[in-house]
XYZ file of C-alpha atoms in Angstrom:
336
model
C -6.716 -5.102 -32.195
C -4.955 -2.215 -33.952
C -6.909 0.307 -31.869
C -6.177 -1.375 -28.532
C -4.109 1.545 -27.254
C -5.806 4.262 -29.289
C -7.087 6.249 -26.307
C -3.638 6.127 -24.741
C -1.784 7.206 -27.888
C -4.211 10.094 -28.332
C -2.851 11.442 -25.056
C -0.167 13.725 -26.486
C 2.515 13.265 -23.813
C 2.559 9.567 -24.770
C 1.515 9.442 -28.410
C 2.523 6.667 -30.776
C 6.213 7.218 -30.108
C 5.670 6.755 -26.392
C 3.565 3.662 -26.968
C 6.339 2.180 -29.084
C 8.752 2.824 -26.214
C 6.433 1.115 -23.726
C 6.479 -2.099 -25.755
C 10.277 -2.258 -25.293
C 10.299 -1.791 -21.527
C 10.710 -4.315 -18.724
C 9.249 -3.605 -15.272
C 10.022 -5.612 -12.136
C 7.114 -5.518 -9.676
C 7.825 -6.859 -6.196
C 4.780 -7.888 -4.171
C 1.464 -9.054 -5.629
C -0.853 -7.979 -2.843
C -3.235 -5.046 -3.098
C -0.795 -2.505 -4.523
C 0.892 -5.034 -6.754
C -2.258 -6.362 -8.372
C -3.594 -2.854 -9.009
C -0.333 -1.649 -10.548
C 0.246 -4.823 -12.552
C -3.155 -4.643 -14.200
C -2.684 -0.995 -15.167
C 0.767 -1.657 -16.639
C -0.403 -4.695 -18.595
C -3.422 -2.859 -19.975
C -1.107 0.003 -20.946
C 0.924 -2.393 -23.089
C 4.404 -2.548 -21.566
C 6.666 -5.106 -23.169
C 7.569 -7.285 -20.219
C 6.467 -7.556 -16.594
C 8.218 -9.679 -13.984
C 6.114 -10.243 -10.872
C 7.418 -11.645 -7.592
C 5.526 -12.753 -4.509
C 6.199 -15.251 -1.743
C 2.597 -15.798 -0.615
C -0.570 -17.568 -1.733
C -4.153 -16.324 -2.114
C -6.350 -16.302 0.992
C -9.979 -15.283 1.520
C -8.996 -12.069 3.303
C -7.170 -10.954 0.154
C -10.310 -10.820 -1.982
C -11.549 -7.561 -0.397
C -8.805 -5.531 -2.108
C -6.584 -7.727 -4.325
C -8.779 -7.740 -7.369
C -6.830 -10.050 -9.714
C -7.790 -13.032 -7.548
C -10.909 -15.166 -7.322
C -12.613 -17.360 -4.752
C -11.268 -20.388 -6.586
C -7.707 -19.101 -6.149
C -8.295 -18.766 -2.406
C -9.910 -22.182 -2.089
C -6.975 -23.850 -3.849
C -4.248 -21.813 -2.095
C -2.812 -20.757 -5.452
C 0.420 -18.739 -5.125
C -0.316 -15.089 -5.834
C 2.308 -14.790 -8.554
C 0.799 -17.734 -10.448
C -2.808 -16.585 -10.052
C -1.831 -13.069 -11.136
C 0.113 -14.394 -14.127
C -2.954 -16.288 -15.348
C -5.230 -13.289 -14.996
C -2.780 -10.848 -16.573
C -2.227 -13.161 -19.541
C -5.984 -13.275 -20.014
C -6.084 -9.455 -20.019
C -3.298 -8.865 -22.550
C -1.425 -11.664 -24.291
C 0.865 -9.156 -25.982
C 2.707 -8.541 -22.713
C 5.315 -11.068 -21.580
C 4.582 -12.021 -17.977
C 7.201 -13.773 -15.859
C 6.108 -14.987 -12.421
C 8.341 -15.966 -9.493
C 7.007 -17.644 -6.363
C 9.779 -16.683 -3.997
C 10.817 -14.430 -1.183
C 13.012 -11.449 -2.055
C 16.356 -11.391 -0.265
C 19.842 -10.205 -1.112
C 20.327 -13.493 -2.940
C 17.237 -13.487 -5.182
C 16.870 -9.808 -6.066
C 20.155 -9.337 -7.976
C 19.196 -12.294 -10.163
C 15.968 -10.535 -11.182
C 17.640 -7.262 -12.194
C 19.228 -7.930 -15.637
C 17.317 -6.122 -18.389
C 14.957 -4.313 -15.996
C 14.156 -0.649 -16.766
C 12.123 0.136 -13.646
C 11.352 -1.416 -10.256
C 7.953 -0.954 -8.628
C 7.642 -1.482 -4.877
C 4.421 -3.142 -3.720
C 5.766 -4.805 -0.585
C 4.714 -4.370 3.023
C 8.162 -4.627 4.657
C 10.734 -1.873 4.968
C 13.586 -4.386 4.998
C 12.668 -5.438 1.457
C 12.247 -1.809 0.383
C 15.706 -0.976 1.675
C 17.079 -3.956 -0.226
C 15.359 -2.665 -3.384
C 16.858 0.747 -2.666
C 20.402 -0.651 -2.476
C 20.067 -2.806 -5.596
C 18.529 0.074 -7.553
C 21.348 2.413 -6.504
C 24.001 -0.161 -7.360
C 22.582 -0.872 -10.824
C 21.302 2.691 -11.437
C 17.702 1.595 -11.995
C 14.870 3.989 -11.063
C 12.298 2.670 -8.625
C 9.022 3.854 -7.128
C 8.201 3.403 -3.455
C 4.587 2.963 -2.386
C 2.989 2.282 0.984
C -0.547 2.129 2.313
C -2.278 1.484 5.643
C -5.783 2.347 6.802
C -6.842 5.260 4.592
C -3.316 6.671 4.379
C -0.936 6.346 1.431
C 2.526 7.503 0.443
C 4.642 7.288 -2.705
C 8.015 8.548 -3.871
C 10.075 8.159 -7.040
C 13.797 7.457 -6.646
C 16.193 8.320 -9.480
C 19.688 6.968 -8.747
C 22.374 9.668 -8.498
C 19.736 12.400 -8.916
C 17.244 12.279 -6.044
C 17.623 11.331 -2.392
C 17.244 7.581 -1.993
C 15.004 5.914 0.560
C 17.930 5.513 2.930
C 18.449 9.294 2.841
C 14.799 9.763 3.832
C 14.548 6.940 6.344
C 14.520 9.069 9.493
C 11.747 11.207 7.986
C 9.408 8.317 7.105
C 6.777 6.999 9.551
C 8.018 3.663 10.922
C 6.729 1.683 13.861
C 3.317 3.291 13.514
C 0.050 1.638 12.463
C 0.157 -1.464 10.271
C -2.465 -3.211 8.183
C -2.774 -5.665 11.068
C -3.683 -2.958 13.584
C -5.398 -0.373 11.368
C -6.651 -2.398 8.405
C -6.686 -0.911 4.920
C -9.371 0.255 2.480
C -9.446 -0.193 -1.278
C -9.628 3.485 -2.341
C -6.368 4.302 -0.583
C -4.673 1.381 -2.323
C -6.013 2.351 -5.733
C -4.813 5.931 -5.293
C -1.276 4.892 -4.358
C -1.201 2.532 -7.340
C -2.492 5.275 -9.647
C 0.275 7.643 -8.583
C 2.900 4.914 -8.892
C 1.796 3.857 -12.377
C 1.542 7.474 -13.563
C 5.172 7.994 -12.538
C 6.083 4.668 -14.149
C 4.555 5.677 -17.481
C 6.456 8.975 -17.424
C 9.731 7.138 -16.845
C 9.050 4.429 -19.417
C 8.189 6.844 -22.243
C 11.088 9.156 -21.382
C 9.014 12.064 -20.014
C 11.315 12.596 -17.037
C 10.611 16.330 -16.998
C 7.044 15.506 -15.892
C 8.124 13.427 -12.888
C 6.953 14.525 -9.472
C 9.978 15.702 -7.504
C 8.325 15.341 -4.114
C 7.266 12.749 -1.589
C 3.474 12.537 -1.735
C 1.327 11.544 1.249
C -2.454 11.598 1.612
C -5.415 10.368 3.619
C -8.501 9.622 1.533
C -10.747 9.501 4.611
C -9.798 12.831 6.158
C -9.274 14.485 2.746
C -5.727 15.548 3.600
C -2.766 15.631 1.210
C 0.813 16.810 1.535
C 3.652 17.146 -0.962
C 7.098 17.348 0.574
C 10.135 18.647 -1.310
C 12.905 16.316 -0.160
C 15.686 17.391 -2.534
C 17.707 18.914 0.319
C 17.737 15.561 2.159
C 20.154 13.878 -0.251
C 23.207 12.943 1.811
C 26.768 12.621 0.582
C 27.343 10.315 3.554
C 24.432 7.977 2.707
C 25.713 4.370 2.718
C 23.323 3.461 -0.101
C 23.744 6.353 -2.564
C 26.486 8.586 -1.125
C 30.104 9.116 -2.076
C 31.400 6.036 -0.225
C 28.648 3.502 -0.788
C 28.617 0.198 1.047
C 25.075 -0.969 0.142
C 24.422 -2.201 3.698
C 21.218 -4.082 2.911
C 22.991 -6.146 0.280
C 25.565 -7.323 2.794
C 23.254 -7.733 5.798
C 22.253 -11.319 6.542
C 18.538 -11.855 5.914
C 16.173 -12.383 8.819
C 15.100 -16.008 9.042
C 12.089 -15.619 11.347
C 9.704 -12.745 10.565
C 6.228 -11.859 11.800
C 3.944 -10.953 8.881
C 1.978 -7.724 8.632
C -1.764 -8.280 8.849
C -1.370 -11.987 9.521
C -1.348 -14.010 12.712
C 1.674 -15.778 11.302
C 5.449 -16.082 11.251
C 7.522 -16.689 8.133
C 10.548 -18.935 8.422
C 13.195 -19.022 5.739
C 15.310 -22.174 5.568
C 16.264 -25.118 3.382
C 14.637 -28.039 5.185
C 11.235 -27.713 3.470
C 12.310 -27.650 -0.186
C 11.462 -31.283 -0.990
C 7.680 -31.151 -0.704
C 7.157 -34.741 -1.791
C 9.452 -36.125 0.885
C 7.961 -33.726 3.393
C 4.454 -35.017 2.665
C 5.590 -38.614 3.125
C 7.177 -37.809 6.467
C 4.318 -35.714 7.843
C 1.152 -37.350 6.524
C 1.099 -40.065 9.236
C 1.105 -37.470 12.040
C -0.658 -34.353 10.701
C -3.625 -33.480 8.518
C -2.680 -32.397 4.981
C -4.856 -29.410 4.090
C -3.743 -28.598 0.554
C -0.985 -29.342 -1.908
C -0.064 -28.157 -5.393
C 3.199 -27.866 -7.362
C 4.211 -24.815 -5.336
C 3.306 -25.550 -1.733
C 2.198 -28.068 0.878
C -0.153 -27.068 3.693
C -0.868 -29.062 6.829
C -2.344 -28.382 10.252
C -2.114 -29.467 13.840
C -4.599 -28.853 16.634
C -3.246 -25.342 17.188
C -1.404 -24.215 14.053
C -1.477 -24.339 10.265
C 1.761 -24.650 8.296
C 2.428 -23.821 4.646
C 5.723 -25.018 3.156
C 6.912 -23.553 -0.151
C 9.304 -25.163 -2.603
C 11.804 -22.312 -2.181
C 12.317 -23.379 1.439
C 9.991 -20.910 3.176
C 7.440 -21.948 5.774
C 4.501 -19.922 7.087
C 3.317 -20.806 10.582
C -0.247 -19.541 11.038
C -1.668 -19.015 14.485
C 1.627 -17.905 15.972
C 3.250 -14.490 16.494
C 5.914 -15.315 19.057
C 9.243 -15.895 17.329
C 10.609 -18.151 20.058
C 7.596 -20.454 19.857
C 7.703 -20.328 16.039
C 11.312 -21.555 16.117
C 10.320 -24.428 18.379
C 7.465 -25.437 16.066
C 9.633 -25.181 12.972
C 12.353 -27.417 14.372
C 9.780 -29.890 15.662
C 8.370 -30.532 12.183
C 11.239 -29.712 9.843
C 14.341 -30.695 11.829
């Protein structure tokens, strides 16, 4: 196995010295969907020292089209994505330490994941989580790489605390409230390209080649063959509440949303404490509902109109519902 990274070390900007640096680095990757699985595999094959992966969801059949670390068996058994990815990544490279967390990312969880991390990679599909990452990264001075994808369109940007504009600085210039994966779908090539750009920037940071970093926001459409590179250096704001002179880190102090509709899913996520005891929950519900699946991480049951998935961290997904008011009624009906 001595030649495992030989083709990578022959690339002069990395070399053996860079490879040695990679083995010492710890990357936190948030979101193990399409972007996350693509980036995680590349980082693990490249031989980083430690990878922490975080995801709140479980594998479904619709994931298999683009989330290539997962199998049909994972979908059939409703395996949490972080656990399924951990198994696959360990099978790819046992030299890399993989730490998996099946949890949502809020202002409570994220700071606990930060100690010892050299880089944060964004593979989420919610701007609220990205803004939370942005605040935590600015507070702890950890570089992070934003990535987004919908349809055939992708975008990525590297944030260096105290050097570049942060995501909050750019927020009014980013496309929000436009198409989502639910309305426009997404294709694999766009995802792979975003991941490739993200991991390339990650490798530069991890081996210390900061002079090679892209200083621009990159956007592209693989279907229409369009690409744009935007110099955003002038957008850094001294008044920015996340990275400016009088920082308040607003997303670290903002109360998390408890009821959230999920992108690309006919579902609502509820965050609470009532569903943590899955064993007691199964005893209470089994006489009145049909238990669909259960494992150490989740319990799934269905009614005539909806399917529920309760996670041990207290989250509940209500499938077949998009109205928040109705979702609240259903949640309180089954969980108190």
